[in-house]
Amino acid sequence: MLPKNFYKLALLLSFLMVTMLSCRNKNNEFSAGTWRATIKNESGTEVPFNFEVTDSSGVKKLYILNADDRLLVDDIQVSNDSVTIRLPLFDSEIKAALTSDGFTGKWIRHLVDNDISMEINAQKNTDYRFFKDDPDAPNQLSGRWSTTIVSQDNQDTTIAVGEFRQEKSRVTGSFLTSTGDYRFLEGAVSSGRLFLSAFDGSNCMLFTGTINGNTITEGKFYSGLATVRNWSARKDEQAILPDAYTLTNLKPGYSSLEFRFPDLDGNQTSLKDPRYKGKVVIVSFLGSWCPNCMDETAYLTNFYKEYKDKGVEVIGLAYERTNDTERSKKSLEQLRKRFHVSYPILLTGYTNKEVLKSMPELSEFKAFPTTIIIDKQGKVNKIHTGFSGPGTGKHYTEYINEFENHINKLLTAK
């Protein structure tokens, strides 16, 4: 027979083990609040960003924070001491082990033929991005900057315009190019150095540079796993880019488009359908993999709600990165659900490299998104390359105003 003290000791040990496990799980929880994360690229450089976790009756949501943008992520699974965060739209996810002060794991991008993973670490209850302190700094970044971004081998050059806003040491803004923008960038100035970063589930980006009065030199641009480019800029309030309406054109002898593709519900759709006769039609070339396309889709969804009863139709032509119909359809269904798209999105069956195969009327195709405006007679009226999203501030507003004014003129034209 065992002594009475043995049972008391066993009971005490059981209680202590349960208590320790309870405390461990509580300390390692995916708790509500603002977090700071860093993604490490191939060179060992860390790209920081912030996110906010909310918890309502046990349902967790996450918002990725880049300047004024709050990207909702609501597919989160917490199991014991691990968390899986599936990012919307871009077929990527974070798999991490929870620790007492945050988590450590991998950000994984699922590409067509392979997966790319990068180390990610995060700290809970941490709201700074680059530096803990926010000291006053000279207002030297606010304004417009003529920018050149060059590949390491000097074979590829991008001309851009930087638009920055500085408050104390915090800097927000974006780079505009003739084919789109770098969306919402956020960072800081410290000791004469500029730091800007962004993460949206599709890519992680980091810009660094040395500020010398009205110039920025020694710039490095890190993108994704391994891309590194050099960049420089000079302050120039008159800096401009080529007219986005002149970059893509029809071949001589063509004045209209012809296509027939199925929508996501299997319905064959053509510009010759009665639905489009006598209407102004917006044709948007997009891909679920394209962040700028997401900005345009968000805008066109609201635009269509306002203009569909005025005689305007919108068609999305989707060019995915694979010919796998089911995989493409799944990605586009997520896009349609995410933005509540009520106009048809067509599965072209072509990849993003094969636009000209599907559209022989086009003489060239520069970038996604590209938007073609068709008048009430069925003729191509204008072709706009790229999209300046909300991260570009006034340029987004100016483009939207110009676009809608032009559509209104086409609607009233005889």
PDB file of C-alpha atoms in Angstrom, residues 279-382:
ATOM      1  CA  LYS A 279     -22.571  51.456 -73.950  1.00  0.00           C
ATOM      2  CA  VAL A 280     -19.220  52.789 -72.818  1.00  0.00           C
ATOM      3  CA  VAL A 281     -17.142  49.734 -71.870  1.00  0.00           C
ATOM      4  CA  ILE A 282     -14.058  49.626 -69.656  1.00  0.00           C
ATOM      5  CA  VAL A 283     -11.803  46.621 -70.329  1.00  0.00           C
ATOM      6  CA  SER A 284      -9.290  46.019 -67.542  1.00  0.00           C
ATOM      7  CA  PHE A 285      -6.294  43.733 -68.160  1.00  0.00           C
ATOM      8  CA  LEU A 286      -5.414  42.286 -64.741  1.00  0.00           C
ATOM      9  CA  GLY A 287      -3.907  39.413 -62.787  1.00  0.00           C
ATOM     10  CA  SER A 288      -4.591  38.212 -59.250  1.00  0.00           C
ATOM     11  CA  TRP A 289      -0.797  38.282 -58.687  1.00  0.00           C
ATOM     12  CA  CYS A 290      -0.542  42.025 -59.448  1.00  0.00           C
ATOM     13  CA  PRO A 291      -0.779  44.492 -56.488  1.00  0.00           C
ATOM     14  CA  ASN A 292      -1.484  47.505 -58.722  1.00  0.00           C
ATOM     15  CA  CYS A 293      -4.315  45.486 -60.295  1.00  0.00           C
ATOM     16  CA  MET A 294      -5.820  45.096 -56.837  1.00  0.00           C
ATOM     17  CA  ASP A 295      -5.838  48.869 -56.393  1.00  0.00           C
ATOM     18  CA  GLU A 296      -7.546  49.311 -59.760  1.00  0.00           C
ATOM     19  CA  THR A 297     -10.046  46.524 -59.065  1.00  0.00           C
ATOM     20  CA  ALA A 298     -10.984  48.141 -55.751  1.00  0.00           C
ATOM     21  CA  TYR A 299     -11.611  51.418 -57.577  1.00  0.00           C
ATOM     22  CA  LEU A 300     -13.465  49.915 -60.570  1.00  0.00           C
ATOM     23  CA  THR A 301     -15.788  47.962 -58.284  1.00  0.00           C
ATOM     24  CA  ASN A 302     -17.072  51.173 -56.691  1.00  0.00           C
ATOM     25  CA  PHE A 303     -16.985  52.999 -60.035  1.00  0.00           C
ATOM     26  CA  TYR A 304     -19.191  50.322 -61.587  1.00  0.00           C
ATOM     27  CA  LYS A 305     -21.759  50.553 -58.801  1.00  0.00           C
ATOM     28  CA  GLU A 306     -22.119  54.261 -59.538  1.00  0.00           C
ATOM     29  CA  TYR A 307     -21.978  54.138 -63.344  1.00  0.00           C
ATOM     30  CA  LYS A 308     -23.665  50.884 -64.406  1.00  0.00           C
ATOM     31  CA  ASP A 309     -27.090  52.530 -64.530  1.00  0.00           C
ATOM     32  CA  LYS A 310     -25.646  55.424 -66.573  1.00  0.00           C
ATOM     33  CA  GLY A 311     -24.663  53.226 -69.509  1.00  0.00           C
ATOM     34  CA  VAL A 312     -21.226  51.935 -68.497  1.00  0.00           C
ATOM     35  CA  GLU A 313     -20.031  48.340 -68.368  1.00  0.00           C
ATOM     36  CA  VAL A 314     -16.762  46.910 -67.042  1.00  0.00           C
ATOM     37  CA  ILE A 315     -15.019  43.684 -68.074  1.00  0.00           C
ATOM     38  CA  GLY A 316     -11.955  42.226 -66.365  1.00  0.00           C
ATOM     39  CA  LEU A 317      -9.612  40.179 -68.567  1.00  0.00           C
ATOM     40  CA  ALA A 318      -7.518  37.964 -66.286  1.00  0.00           C
ATOM     41  CA  TYR A 319      -4.027  36.785 -67.226  1.00  0.00           C
ATOM     42  CA  GLU A 320      -2.652  34.505 -64.537  1.00  0.00           C
ATOM     43  CA  ARG A 321       0.857  33.085 -64.189  1.00  0.00           C
ATOM     44  CA  THR A 322      -0.216  29.573 -65.106  1.00  0.00           C
ATOM     45  CA  ASN A 323      -2.398  27.835 -67.693  1.00  0.00           C
ATOM     46  CA  ASP A 324      -3.907  25.722 -64.908  1.00  0.00           C
ATOM     47  CA  THR A 325      -7.561  26.735 -65.251  1.00  0.00           C
ATOM     48  CA  GLU A 326      -8.684  25.521 -61.835  1.00  0.00           C
ATOM     49  CA  ARG A 327      -5.797  27.200 -60.037  1.00  0.00           C
ATOM     50  CA  SER A 328      -6.431  30.454 -61.904  1.00  0.00           C
ATOM     51  CA  LYS A 329     -10.146  30.274 -61.202  1.00  0.00           C
ATOM     52  CA  LYS A 330      -9.542  29.738 -57.483  1.00  0.00           C
ATOM     53  CA  SER A 331      -7.284  32.820 -57.281  1.00  0.00           C
ATOM     54  CA  LEU A 332      -9.756  34.953 -59.206  1.00  0.00           C
ATOM     55  CA  GLU A 333     -12.678  33.772 -57.089  1.00  0.00           C
ATOM     56  CA  GLN A 334     -10.772  35.048 -54.054  1.00  0.00           C
ATOM     57  CA  LEU A 335     -10.263  38.370 -55.829  1.00  0.00           C
ATOM     58  CA  ARG A 336     -13.955  38.635 -56.729  1.00  0.00           C
ATOM     59  CA  LYS A 337     -15.008  37.848 -53.172  1.00  0.00           C
ATOM     60  CA  ARG A 338     -12.412  40.158 -51.616  1.00  0.00           C
ATOM     61  CA  PHE A 339     -13.535  43.244 -53.538  1.00  0.00           C
ATOM     62  CA  HIS A 340     -17.201  42.282 -54.083  1.00  0.00           C
ATOM     63  CA  VAL A 341     -16.722  42.539 -57.844  1.00  0.00           C
ATOM     64  CA  SER A 342     -20.088  42.557 -59.633  1.00  0.00           C
ATOM     65  CA  TYR A 343     -18.844  42.880 -63.230  1.00  0.00           C
ATOM     66  CA  PRO A 344     -17.593  39.868 -65.252  1.00  0.00           C
ATOM     67  CA  ILE A 345     -14.016  38.664 -64.801  1.00  0.00           C
ATOM     68  CA  LEU A 346     -13.022  36.509 -67.765  1.00  0.00           C
ATOM     69  CA  LEU A 347     -10.583  33.595 -67.749  1.00  0.00           C
ATOM     70  CA  THR A 348      -8.559  34.284 -70.874  1.00  0.00           C
ATOM     71  CA  GLY A 349      -6.611  31.029 -70.668  1.00  0.00           C
ATOM     72  CA  TYR A 350      -3.402  32.915 -71.382  1.00  0.00           C
ATOM     73  CA  THR A 351      -0.573  33.704 -68.976  1.00  0.00           C
ATOM     74  CA  ASN A 352       0.662  37.204 -68.183  1.00  0.00           C
ATOM     75  CA  LYS A 353       3.397  36.713 -70.826  1.00  0.00           C
ATOM     76  CA  GLU A 354       0.925  35.947 -73.603  1.00  0.00           C
ATOM     77  CA  VAL A 355      -1.259  39.045 -73.843  1.00  0.00           C
ATOM     78  CA  LEU A 356      -0.329  39.794 -77.455  1.00  0.00           C
ATOM     79  CA  LYS A 357      -1.208  36.222 -78.469  1.00  0.00           C
ATOM     80  CA  SER A 358      -4.725  36.766 -77.183  1.00  0.00           C
ATOM     81  CA  MET A 359      -5.056  40.338 -78.498  1.00  0.00           C
ATOM     82  CA  PRO A 360      -3.555  40.579 -82.004  1.00  0.00           C
ATOM     83  CA  GLU A 361      -5.029  44.083 -82.327  1.00  0.00           C
ATOM     84  CA  LEU A 362      -2.458  45.478 -79.866  1.00  0.00           C
ATOM     85  CA  SER A 363       0.933  46.611 -81.174  1.00  0.00           C
ATOM     86  CA  GLU A 364       2.553  46.227 -77.739  1.00  0.00           C
ATOM     87  CA  PHE A 365       1.678  45.576 -74.108  1.00  0.00           C
ATOM     88  CA  LYS A 366       3.732  47.271 -71.410  1.00  0.00           C
ATOM     89  CA  ALA A 367       2.305  46.386 -68.011  1.00  0.00           C
ATOM     90  CA  PHE A 368      -0.534  45.246 -65.788  1.00  0.00           C
ATOM     91  CA  PRO A 369      -2.969  46.744 -65.250  1.00  0.00           C
ATOM     92  CA  THR A 370      -3.805  48.257 -68.619  1.00  0.00           C
ATOM     93  CA  THR A 371      -7.230  49.797 -69.165  1.00  0.00           C
ATOM     94  CA  ILE A 372      -8.955  50.184 -72.529  1.00  0.00           C
ATOM     95  CA  ILE A 373     -11.897  52.579 -72.868  1.00  0.00           C
ATOM     96  CA  ILE A 374     -14.393  51.700 -75.610  1.00  0.00           C
ATOM     97  CA  ASP A 375     -16.975  54.254 -76.769  1.00  0.00           C
ATOM     98  CA  LYS A 376     -20.669  53.698 -77.456  1.00  0.00           C
ATOM     99  CA  GLN A 377     -19.927  52.837 -81.087  1.00  0.00           C
ATOM    100  CA  GLY A 378     -17.644  49.977 -80.021  1.00  0.00           C
ATOM    101  CA  LYS A 379     -14.434  51.770 -80.992  1.00  0.00           C
ATOM    102  CA  VAL A 380     -11.330  51.945 -78.829  1.00  0.00           C
ATOM    103  CA  ASN A 381     -11.222  55.495 -77.490  1.00  0.00           C
ATOM    104  CA  LYS A 382      -8.213  55.463 -75.135  1.00  0.00           C
TER     105      LYS A 382
END
